[in-house]
């Protein structure tokens, strides 16, 4: 069992930055790939970024590549998402998730409760 708790969301102006954190409980954290996903009102949940269990491979949605950076610290059971140059259309609830198959939302086994990110224009 893995429990995930996100933090770091909030209100930021367009062009600003936020850093999200996701703290995980459970001794098997390092065996899971971890990802950040977001869901805006009326839209499907989408992958933002994903990192493999070792941290050696990362994936990014095309719309965030070059602006967002995912990282993980297995010693602290925590992953991070540094978000720069934020845009109003990126306003959404951001979720942390853990899985052992692919980066698709449907393949994630555990989800956090989400943290709201609001980008004002």
mmCIF file of N, CA, C and O in Angstrom, residues 53-93:
data_model
loop_
_atom_site.group_PDB
_atom_site.id
_atom_site.type_symbol
_atom_site.label_atom_id
_atom_site.label_comp_id
_atom_site.label_asym_id
_atom_site.label_seq_id
_atom_site.Cartn_x
_atom_site.Cartn_y
_atom_site.Cartn_z
ATOM 1 N N UNK A 53 11.030 4.283 -11.695
ATOM 2 C CA UNK A 53 11.338 3.980 -10.296
ATOM 3 C C UNK A 53 12.759 4.376 -9.904
ATOM 4 O O UNK A 53 12.994 4.840 -8.791
ATOM 5 N N UNK A 54 13.691 4.225 -10.821
ATOM 6 C CA UNK A 54 15.080 4.578 -10.517
ATOM 7 C C UNK A 54 15.358 6.051 -10.708
ATOM 8 O O UNK A 54 16.399 6.554 -10.289
ATOM 9 N N UNK A 55 14.423 6.728 -11.365
ATOM 10 C CA UNK A 55 14.656 8.136 -11.681
ATOM 11 C C UNK A 55 15.465 8.336 -12.941
ATOM 12 O O UNK A 55 15.764 9.469 -13.310
ATOM 13 N N UNK A 56 15.790 7.242 -13.621
ATOM 14 C CA UNK A 56 16.663 7.357 -14.769
ATOM 15 C C UNK A 56 16.004 7.830 -16.043
ATOM 16 O O UNK A 56 16.673 8.308 -16.959
ATOM 17 N N UNK A 57 14.688 7.688 -16.127
ATOM 18 C CA UNK A 57 13.967 8.086 -17.339
ATOM 19 C C UNK A 57 12.784 8.956 -16.950
ATOM 20 O O UNK A 57 12.065 8.647 -15.999
ATOM 21 N N UNK A 58 12.612 10.027 -17.703
ATOM 22 C CA UNK A 58 11.485 10.925 -17.446
ATOM 23 C C UNK A 58 10.700 11.141 -18.729
ATOM 24 O O UNK A 58 11.243 11.039 -19.840
ATOM 25 N N UNK A 59 9.432 11.432 -18.563
ATOM 26 C CA UNK A 59 8.547 11.713 -19.687
ATOM 27 C C UNK A 59 7.800 13.018 -19.396
ATOM 28 O O UNK A 59 7.480 13.309 -18.243
ATOM 29 N N UNK A 60 7.534 13.757 -20.456
ATOM 30 C CA UNK A 60 6.803 15.006 -20.314
ATOM 31 C C UNK A 60 5.751 15.123 -21.412
ATOM 32 O O UNK A 60 5.988 14.720 -22.553
ATOM 33 N N UNK A 61 4.621 15.699 -21.046
ATOM 34 C CA UNK A 61 3.669 16.084 -22.070
ATOM 35 C C UNK A 61 4.318 17.153 -22.935
ATOM 36 O O UNK A 61 5.102 17.980 -22.450
ATOM 37 N N UNK A 62 3.992 17.139 -24.217
ATOM 38 C CA UNK A 62 4.620 18.078 -25.126
ATOM 39 C C UNK A 62 4.422 19.533 -24.724
ATOM 40 O O UNK A 62 5.292 20.378 -24.919
ATOM 41 N N UNK A 63 3.266 19.821 -24.129
ATOM 42 C CA UNK A 63 2.935 21.201 -23.793
ATOM 43 C C UNK A 63 3.756 21.758 -22.632
ATOM 44 O O UNK A 63 3.813 22.980 -22.452
ATOM 45 N N UNK A 64 4.402 20.883 -21.852
ATOM 46 C CA UNK A 64 5.160 21.361 -20.692
ATOM 47 C C UNK A 64 6.655 21.152 -20.849
ATOM 48 O O UNK A 64 7.440 21.619 -20.007
ATOM 49 N N UNK A 65 7.056 20.475 -21.898
ATOM 50 C CA UNK A 65 8.476 20.165 -22.094
ATOM 51 C C UNK A 65 9.288 21.443 -22.164
ATOM 52 O O UNK A 65 8.926 22.394 -22.859
ATOM 53 N N UNK A 66 10.355 21.470 -21.405
ATOM 54 C CA UNK A 66 11.210 22.648 -21.361
ATOM 55 C C UNK A 66 10.838 23.639 -20.274
ATOM 56 O O UNK A 66 11.612 24.540 -19.974
ATOM 57 N N UNK A 67 9.649 23.477 -19.699
ATOM 58 C CA UNK A 67 9.214 24.390 -18.631
ATOM 59 C C UNK A 67 9.044 23.677 -17.302
ATOM 60 O O UNK A 67 9.234 24.283 -16.244
ATOM 61 N N UNK A 68 8.688 22.413 -17.326
ATOM 62 C CA UNK A 68 8.477 21.630 -16.106
ATOM 63 C C UNK A 68 9.615 20.624 -15.944
ATOM 64 O O UNK A 68 10.135 20.095 -16.930
ATOM 65 N N UNK A 69 9.956 20.347 -14.701
ATOM 66 C CA UNK A 69 10.977 19.349 -14.397
ATOM 67 C C UNK A 69 10.499 18.452 -13.265
ATOM 68 O O UNK A 69 10.141 18.945 -12.197
ATOM 69 N N UNK A 70 10.515 17.155 -13.511
ATOM 70 C CA UNK A 70 10.150 16.187 -12.485
ATOM 71 C C UNK A 70 11.420 15.595 -11.885
ATOM 72 O O UNK A 70 12.429 15.422 -12.582
ATOM 73 N N UNK A 71 11.375 15.313 -10.595
ATOM 74 C CA UNK A 71 12.506 14.676 -9.939
ATOM 75 C C UNK A 71 11.986 13.845 -8.767
ATOM 76 O O UNK A 71 10.839 14.008 -8.349
ATOM 77 N N UNK A 72 12.827 12.979 -8.284
ATOM 78 C CA UNK A 72 12.437 12.172 -7.132
ATOM 79 C C UNK A 72 13.632 11.970 -6.212
ATOM 80 O O UNK A 72 14.784 11.934 -6.674
ATOM 81 N N UNK A 73 13.321 11.840 -4.938
ATOM 82 C CA UNK A 73 14.322 11.569 -3.924
ATOM 83 C C UNK A 73 13.855 10.319 -3.192
ATOM 84 O O UNK A 73 12.987 10.396 -2.313
ATOM 85 N N UNK A 74 14.389 9.177 -3.573
ATOM 86 C CA UNK A 74 13.925 7.923 -2.978
ATOM 87 C C UNK A 74 14.269 7.823 -1.495
ATOM 88 O O UNK A 74 13.596 7.127 -0.742
ATOM 89 N N UNK A 75 15.288 8.527 -1.061
ATOM 90 C CA UNK A 75 15.638 8.516 0.359
ATOM 91 C C UNK A 75 14.587 9.234 1.188
ATOM 92 O O UNK A 75 14.385 8.922 2.365
ATOM 93 N N UNK A 76 13.906 10.195 0.565
ATOM 94 C CA UNK A 76 12.874 10.964 1.265
ATOM 95 C C UNK A 76 11.466 10.536 0.867
ATOM 96 O O UNK A 76 10.484 11.129 1.305
ATOM 97 N N UNK A 77 11.370 9.522 -0.003
ATOM 98 C CA UNK A 77 10.051 9.073 -0.476
ATOM 99 C C UNK A 77 9.236 10.231 -1.040
ATOM 100 O O UNK A 77 8.031 10.359 -0.766
ATOM 101 N N UNK A 78 9.869 11.051 -1.840
ATOM 102 C CA UNK A 78 9.212 12.259 -2.328
ATOM 103 C C UNK A 78 9.543 12.487 -3.799
ATOM 104 O O UNK A 78 10.668 12.216 -4.231
ATOM 105 N N UNK A 79 8.534 12.953 -4.520
ATOM 106 C CA UNK A 79 8.800 13.436 -5.871
ATOM 107 C C UNK A 79 8.410 14.908 -5.946
ATOM 108 O O UNK A 79 7.645 15.402 -5.123
ATOM 109 N N UNK A 80 8.944 15.578 -6.945
ATOM 110 C CA UNK A 80 8.731 17.005 -7.096
ATOM 111 C C UNK A 80 8.369 17.320 -8.551
ATOM 112 O O UNK A 80 8.720 16.579 -9.471
ATOM 113 N N UNK A 81 7.691 18.437 -8.707
ATOM 114 C CA UNK A 81 7.453 18.961 -10.044
ATOM 115 C C UNK A 81 7.703 20.461 -9.997
ATOM 116 O O UNK A 81 6.941 21.203 -9.374
ATOM 117 N N UNK A 82 8.781 20.882 -10.625
ATOM 118 C CA UNK A 82 9.084 22.300 -10.746
ATOM 119 C C UNK A 82 8.401 22.813 -11.994
ATOM 120 O O UNK A 82 8.654 22.311 -13.099
ATOM 121 N N UNK A 83 7.532 23.793 -11.830
ATOM 122 C CA UNK A 83 6.753 24.325 -12.949
ATOM 123 C C UNK A 83 7.112 25.794 -13.150
ATOM 124 O O UNK A 83 6.922 26.610 -12.244
ATOM 125 N N UNK A 84 7.645 26.092 -14.309
ATOM 126 C CA UNK A 84 8.034 27.453 -14.644
ATOM 127 C C UNK A 84 7.203 27.975 -15.809
ATOM 128 O O UNK A 84 6.638 27.191 -16.569
ATOM 129 N N UNK A 85 7.159 29.275 -15.941
ATOM 130 C CA UNK A 85 6.437 29.923 -17.045
ATOM 131 C C UNK A 85 5.014 29.391 -17.162
ATOM 132 O O UNK A 85 4.550 29.026 -18.253
ATOM 133 N N UNK A 86 4.325 29.380 -16.067
ATOM 134 C CA UNK A 86 2.972 28.818 -16.037
ATOM 135 C C UNK A 86 2.004 29.655 -16.859
ATOM 136 O O UNK A 86 2.142 30.880 -16.966
ATOM 137 N N UNK A 87 1.027 28.964 -17.424
ATOM 138 C CA UNK A 87 0.030 29.595 -18.290
ATOM 139 C C UNK A 87 -1.364 29.449 -17.680
ATOM 140 O O UNK A 87 -1.640 28.456 -17.001
ATOM 141 N N UNK A 88 -2.260 30.385 -17.949
ATOM 142 C CA UNK A 88 -3.617 30.292 -17.379
ATOM 143 C C UNK A 88 -4.327 28.982 -17.724
ATOM 144 O O UNK A 88 -5.083 28.451 -16.896
ATOM 145 N N UNK A 89 -4.071 28.464 -18.913
ATOM 146 C CA UNK A 89 -4.745 27.223 -19.318
ATOM 147 C C UNK A 89 -4.232 26.004 -18.558
ATOM 148 O O UNK A 89 -4.771 24.905 -18.722
ATOM 149 N N UNK A 90 -3.227 26.202 -17.730
ATOM 150 C CA UNK A 90 -2.713 25.094 -16.917
ATOM 151 C C UNK A 90 -3.354 25.056 -15.536
ATOM 152 O O UNK A 90 -2.943 24.276 -14.677
ATOM 153 N N UNK A 91 -4.329 25.893 -15.344
ATOM 154 C CA UNK A 91 -5.114 25.832 -14.114
ATOM 155 C C UNK A 91 -5.842 24.500 -14.050
ATOM 156 O O UNK A 91 -6.543 24.106 -14.983
ATOM 157 N N UNK A 92 -5.622 23.781 -12.950
ATOM 158 C CA UNK A 92 -6.183 22.438 -12.809
ATOM 159 C C UNK A 92 -5.886 21.919 -11.411
ATOM 160 O O UNK A 92 -5.117 22.532 -10.659
ATOM 161 N N UNK A 93 -6.478 20.791 -11.109
ATOM 162 C CA UNK A 93 -6.059 20.039 -9.927
ATOM 163 C C UNK A 93 -4.944 19.105 -10.376
ATOM 164 O O UNK A 93 -5.090 18.374 -11.363
#
